[in-house]
Amino acid sequence: MDPNLQQIVSKLCLAVETVMNPVVCQSDRLAAHQICEDFKDNSPYCVQVGISISSKEYSPVIRHFGLQLLEHCIKFRWINLSLDEKQYLKQNSLQLLDTGTKYLLEEELHVKDAISRIVVELMKREWPQNWQSLMTDLHNISQHGETQTELVLMVFHRLVEDVVAFQNVPNQRRREILQSLTAQISQLFHFFLTLLETHAAQFKLLVAEGKERDSLALNRVSQSVLMTLTGFVDWVNMSHIVENNGRLLQLLCLLLDDSSLQLHAAECLLLVVSRKGKLEDRKPILILFSEGAMSTILTAAIAAEKASLDEYYYLFLKRLCQVLTEIGKQLVALWGTDPEVGVPPNFSTYLEALLAFTVHKSQMLGSFTQTLWALFLRHEHISKDETLVSFIPRVVTAATQSLLKVGYPSQNNYPSCAYSKLDFDSDEEFNMFFPRYRAEVADTVRLATLLQPKLTFSIAYDWLKTQLQKPLDVGEVGVEKGICNLSSPSFLEWDALGVFLESVMLRLMASTNDKPDTTEGIELLQRVLVYQTQDPLILSCLLSCISALFPLLLYTPETIPVVLDKIFGAVIFNLPGQTKGTRSRAVKNVRQHACSIVVKICKQYPALIFPAFDSLYSHIKLISNDPEQLSQMEKTILVEAIMLISNQFNDFEKQSAFIKEILSPVHELWTSKEFTQAFLAPDIFMSYVGLDQAAVEPSSADTCGINRSHISYCIHTMLGVLKRSKWPDDLQACQRGGFVIGTSNVTGSPILRNPATSHILALLNNLIMLLKTQNGLWLPDYLRLRHPDFEKAYDLLEVDKLAILGIPPPCIDNTDSTTCKQPLARVKSFLGMIHDNSYHILGNAGQCLGYEFYSASNIITFLQDSVFSYQEFIPDYRLRPVIHILFKKITQ
């Protein structure tokens, strides 16, 4: 070597070692790094030095840097290289493949990867036009041993990744390379399959002879072949995959029994069976329903299951499950569209395997299968197949266990916990997964109900009947207080039962098949209604069951008073010793749940509830007048319920008078001198709600908290009335009831009026003032008026921050917590609520009040005076509701 070049090499090697030395100071490392970068970008000796220091006598770090020099020259200095240098690079790159590395079990992976990158970068610029002998050269090099074979396979793998997957090649060159690859794909596949067959067979032979070192090399090559194939099998013509009687598919299936190759084989097989495209091209995939392929897959699954808590075997089991489900999806696509495709051979065996994965303790495996069961049950032809029909009872029975919310990775109380530890890093991740999984299971139950309503109802009937007779099991954690928590066995059963029963009842009446006798359902409803519990979590689940059984009220209207009594019993539910201010989270939840169910029954069956309107309204007024009974939220929800029933009057005057009565306390507060003064300016508003004062604890002693509560109550009630008040759906009923006030000059259609219009319009002036004042809070002069305790009161809520960042909320069981929010959290929630709900009121006013709203106010001036005031000071996250709530609604 030239002495000058040798000096450069020595200096460069020293610089690389300095950069990689962990004890070197930062300044020396930066100086050394600069030397390397300057040489890479500017030196005319880059190619020669790169070739020199990539030889085997140097350390892996130095060799890797030498290979990086070569790759840099090819990528960024190619057009400046002479023809001789380009030819020199091509020759030496092949030499590196042939003799440039140590034995494949000894060589560093990053060195091998760097060599393959160099060859691929050269191919992207020279092949095939200026390097026609390359394929022959690569084939010859691969014959020199396992080390060379692995490197050649890595070249093909990286090339197809860059050209097909990543597409980081200019379009013209990409087309040329793809065209050349496609022209030689038959030879390439023959090359790959021959390597795979010979090396896999020799590997088994050497393992049997105890020659471990030699067998490891053969195994490594076999793995490389499979990894290379994953880059080809999802885009090459299907004929290459199934040629020679499906030789590739046979090989892949056989390798599923080899513990060291099965994962790579399964991943390759998964890509094959997941192919999209023309149906006729996908038809050969159904060969995997043959007895040989199916038995091999099942044998591999059974063997892997025995060690499924090992991460490697569990991952293999997941890939195998995905292979089975993708085969099923191909069957769904072909059955009925291709006259030659019908019931596949071994369909029963296939469904047994699918069901085995469905009932597996791993919920992730179960999740993979649920989508396929739904596809089968939806399919016009498959859903009628006798074999599939015979499996429906077992699938539905399995769903009763799948719906149980168990398997938290932080716990060890169920077998599924062990698998969750492999699938999820935290309980929060599991909490994100499980609702989707439960929704998939519920969808399967609904589809099964359409096909076999008697079966699913019978299972629901027996399960609910059994649950009603079971003693309460609060579990070890709940023993001390005697009530359930979120992990108590009884709650888990009731919770799953509620989801199952709702899924069945949602489709029971819609099914065209033979339905169960309604007397059984009525009997079940009556059993639920007489069941008594003082456990808030169980009571909430019981309400879900009652809600699910609402369709039966059409057949037993005389039961409605009993149903309402049961629900209102939950509305005012309390645990002994608890007051309005000390209710636990579980009690608050069950009360709000009961209020929401009142809304549901009034919304879905208003005609059935209407005869009980007077008694219902009287009862709501009675419990609302008790200051120690309902919270503001509960009152508002019940107002929505009674508003829904009032729409059945179909009489404008009656409905308007009723709304006036409902809104009278709101009108008195909202238009009072006190509120009008408070909304007049930001500083007055801040004093009224306590933003410029020190935080007060407890909340009962906070007079400003009472002011905030009154504002919240008014806004919630206005919004509830707006959302629920409406004119009749039938035009003739509208005309009879006095809802029509004219016809449109443009379309000629009748103009309808909402009975809430005059009452809401009377409240809009103060709402406009409040909106303008809220925007004014962001002015610098008013920001300075905030008390230090409330400096962060304008920030985003934590739950909103987590939602924006995609971070799941903390997984905490706070059902027995009686602690209230801290003052800062209360004020922050209040400000966010009135801001968002004010825009909800405006948006719903445009939608629900219609013509009279737009004709009664100058909308442009209205928006300018309130919504668009002080926009330059308002942060983006406060403008989001303006777009997503207001503009979206008024432009619909």
Coordinates of C-alpha atoms in Angstrom, one line a residue, residues 256-475:
L256 CA -43.8 -25.9 11.0
D257 CA -42.7 -29.0 12.9
D258 CA -39.1 -27.7 13.2
S259 CA -38.7 -25.7 16.4
S260 CA -35.9 -23.6 15.0
L261 CA -37.5 -22.8 11.7
Q262 CA -41.2 -22.9 12.5
L263 CA -41.6 -19.2 13.3
H264 CA -39.9 -18.0 10.1
A265 CA -41.9 -20.6 8.1
A266 CA -45.2 -19.4 9.7
E267 CA -44.4 -15.8 8.9
C268 CA -43.7 -16.7 5.3
L269 CA -46.8 -18.8 5.1
L270 CA -48.8 -15.9 6.6
L271 CA -47.7 -13.6 3.8
V272 CA -48.8 -16.1 1.2
V273 CA -52.3 -16.7 2.7
S274 CA -52.9 -13.0 3.3
R275 CA -52.5 -12.1 -0.4
K276 CA -55.0 -9.8 -2.0
G277 CA -55.8 -9.4 -5.7
K278 CA -57.8 -11.3 -8.2
L279 CA -59.9 -14.1 -6.8
E280 CA -58.7 -16.6 -9.4
D281 CA -55.1 -15.9 -8.2
R282 CA -56.0 -16.6 -4.6
K283 CA -57.9 -19.8 -5.3
P284 CA -54.8 -22.1 -5.0
I285 CA -54.4 -21.0 -1.4
L286 CA -57.3 -23.3 -0.6
I287 CA -55.0 -26.3 -1.2
L288 CA -54.1 -25.7 2.5
F289 CA -57.4 -27.3 3.4
S290 CA -55.9 -30.6 2.3
E291 CA -55.5 -33.3 4.9
G292 CA -51.8 -33.2 4.8
A293 CA -51.5 -29.4 5.3
M294 CA -54.2 -29.2 7.9
S295 CA -52.8 -32.1 10.0
T296 CA -49.4 -30.6 9.9
I297 CA -50.7 -27.2 11.0
L298 CA -52.7 -28.8 13.9
T299 CA -49.7 -30.9 15.0
A300 CA -47.5 -27.9 15.1
A301 CA -50.2 -25.9 17.1
I302 CA -50.6 -28.7 19.6
A303 CA -46.8 -29.0 20.1
A304 CA -46.4 -25.2 20.5
E305 CA -49.3 -25.0 23.0
K306 CA -47.4 -27.2 25.4
A307 CA -44.8 -24.5 25.7
S308 CA -47.0 -21.5 24.9
L309 CA -45.8 -19.5 27.9
D310 CA -42.4 -19.4 26.3
E311 CA -42.2 -16.1 24.3
Y312 CA -40.9 -17.8 21.1
Y313 CA -43.5 -20.5 21.0
Y314 CA -46.3 -18.1 21.9
L315 CA -45.3 -15.8 19.0
F316 CA -45.3 -18.9 16.8
L317 CA -48.7 -19.8 18.1
K318 CA -50.0 -16.3 17.2
R319 CA -48.6 -16.5 13.7
L320 CA -50.2 -19.9 13.3
C321 CA -53.5 -18.6 14.4
Q322 CA -53.2 -15.8 11.9
V323 CA -52.4 -18.3 9.2
L324 CA -55.6 -20.2 10.0
T325 CA -57.8 -17.1 10.1
E326 CA -56.3 -15.7 6.8
I327 CA -57.0 -19.1 5.1
G328 CA -60.6 -18.7 6.3
K329 CA -60.9 -15.2 4.9
Q330 CA -59.8 -16.5 1.5
L331 CA -62.5 -19.1 1.8
V332 CA -65.0 -16.3 2.6
A333 CA -64.0 -14.4 -0.5
L334 CA -64.1 -17.4 -2.9
W335 CA -67.1 -19.3 -1.6
G336 CA -70.2 -18.3 -3.6
T337 CA -68.2 -16.2 -6.1
D338 CA -66.4 -19.1 -7.7
P339 CA -68.7 -21.9 -8.8
E340 CA -66.0 -24.5 -8.2
V341 CA -65.5 -23.4 -4.5
G342 CA -67.8 -24.9 -1.9
V343 CA -67.4 -26.8 1.3
P344 CA -63.6 -27.4 1.5
P345 CA -62.2 -30.8 2.6
N346 CA -61.5 -31.1 6.3
F347 CA -63.7 -28.1 7.1
S348 CA -64.7 -29.7 10.3
T349 CA -61.1 -30.2 11.3
Y350 CA -60.4 -26.6 10.4
L351 CA -63.3 -25.3 12.5
E352 CA -62.1 -27.4 15.5
A353 CA -58.7 -25.8 15.2
L354 CA -60.2 -22.3 15.0
L355 CA -62.4 -23.0 18.0
A356 CA -59.4 -24.2 19.9
F357 CA -57.8 -20.8 19.4
T358 CA -61.0 -19.1 20.3
V359 CA -61.2 -20.8 23.7
H360 CA -57.5 -20.4 24.3
K361 CA -56.6 -18.6 27.5
S362 CA -54.8 -16.0 25.5
Q363 CA -57.3 -13.2 24.7
M364 CA -55.1 -12.1 21.8
L365 CA -55.4 -15.4 20.1
G366 CA -59.2 -15.3 20.7
S367 CA -59.3 -11.8 19.2
F368 CA -57.7 -13.1 16.0
T369 CA -60.5 -15.6 15.5
Q370 CA -63.5 -13.4 16.3
T371 CA -63.4 -11.4 13.1
L372 CA -63.4 -14.7 11.1
W373 CA -66.4 -16.2 13.0
A374 CA -68.3 -13.0 12.2
L375 CA -67.4 -13.3 8.5
F376 CA -68.6 -16.9 8.5
L377 CA -71.8 -16.0 10.2
R378 CA -72.5 -13.1 7.9
H379 CA -71.7 -15.1 4.7
E380 CA -74.7 -16.0 2.6
H381 CA -73.6 -19.6 2.0
I382 CA -71.1 -20.4 4.8
S383 CA -73.7 -19.4 7.5
K384 CA -76.0 -22.1 6.1
D385 CA -73.4 -24.9 5.9
E386 CA -74.3 -27.8 8.3
T387 CA -70.8 -28.1 9.5
L388 CA -70.6 -24.5 10.6
V389 CA -74.1 -24.5 12.0
S390 CA -73.1 -27.4 14.3
F391 CA -70.3 -25.2 15.7
I392 CA -72.5 -22.2 16.6
P393 CA -73.5 -23.5 20.1
R394 CA -69.9 -24.0 21.0
V395 CA -68.9 -20.6 19.7
V396 CA -71.6 -18.9 21.7
T397 CA -70.8 -20.8 24.8
A398 CA -67.2 -19.8 24.4
A399 CA -68.3 -16.2 24.2
T400 CA -69.7 -16.3 27.7
Q401 CA -66.2 -16.8 29.0
S402 CA -64.5 -14.5 26.5
L403 CA -66.7 -11.6 27.7
L404 CA -65.2 -11.7 31.3
K405 CA -62.9 -8.8 31.8
V406 CA -60.0 -10.7 33.2
G407 CA -56.4 -11.0 32.3
Y408 CA -54.7 -7.9 33.6
P409 CA -50.9 -8.3 33.2
S410 CA -50.4 -7.0 36.8
Q411 CA -52.5 -9.7 38.3
N412 CA -52.2 -13.5 38.6
N413 CA -55.8 -14.4 39.3
Y414 CA -56.7 -15.9 35.9
P415 CA -54.7 -18.1 33.4
S416 CA -55.0 -15.4 30.8
C417 CA -52.9 -13.1 33.0
A418 CA -49.8 -15.0 32.0
Y419 CA -50.4 -14.4 28.3
S420 CA -51.3 -10.8 28.9
K421 CA -47.8 -10.3 30.4
L422 CA -46.4 -11.3 27.0
D423 CA -48.8 -9.2 25.0
F424 CA -49.1 -6.0 27.0
D425 CA -46.6 -3.8 28.9
S426 CA -49.2 -2.4 31.4
D427 CA -52.8 -2.7 32.6
E428 CA -53.5 0.5 30.6
E429 CA -52.5 -1.2 27.3
F430 CA -54.7 -4.1 28.2
N431 CA -57.6 -1.7 28.9
M432 CA -57.2 -0.3 25.4
F433 CA -57.3 -3.7 23.9
F434 CA -60.1 -5.3 25.8
P435 CA -63.1 -3.1 24.8
R436 CA -62.3 -3.8 21.1
Y437 CA -62.0 -7.6 21.9
R438 CA -65.3 -7.5 23.8
A439 CA -67.0 -5.7 20.9
E440 CA -65.8 -8.4 18.5
V441 CA -67.2 -11.1 20.8
A442 CA -70.5 -9.3 21.2
D443 CA -70.7 -8.9 17.4
T444 CA -70.3 -12.7 17.0
V445 CA -73.1 -13.3 19.6
R446 CA -75.4 -10.9 17.7
L447 CA -74.8 -12.6 14.4
A448 CA -75.3 -16.0 16.0
T449 CA -78.7 -14.7 17.4
L450 CA -79.9 -13.8 13.9
L451 CA -79.2 -17.4 12.8
Q452 CA -80.2 -19.3 16.0
P453 CA -82.2 -17.0 18.3
K454 CA -83.6 -19.9 20.4
L455 CA -80.1 -21.1 21.1
T456 CA -78.6 -17.8 22.2
F457 CA -81.6 -16.8 24.2
S458 CA -81.6 -20.1 26.0
I459 CA -77.9 -19.6 26.9
A460 CA -78.7 -16.1 28.1
Y461 CA -81.8 -17.3 30.0
D462 CA -79.9 -20.1 31.8
W463 CA -76.9 -17.9 32.6
L464 CA -79.1 -15.1 34.1
K465 CA -81.2 -17.5 36.0
T466 CA -78.1 -19.1 37.5
Q467 CA -76.6 -15.8 38.3
L468 CA -79.8 -14.6 40.1
Q469 CA -79.5 -17.7 42.4
K470 CA -75.8 -17.5 43.1
P471 CA -74.6 -16.1 46.4
L472 CA -72.5 -12.9 46.1
D473 CA -68.8 -13.6 45.8
V474 CA -66.9 -10.3 46.5
G475 CA -63.5 -12.0 46.3

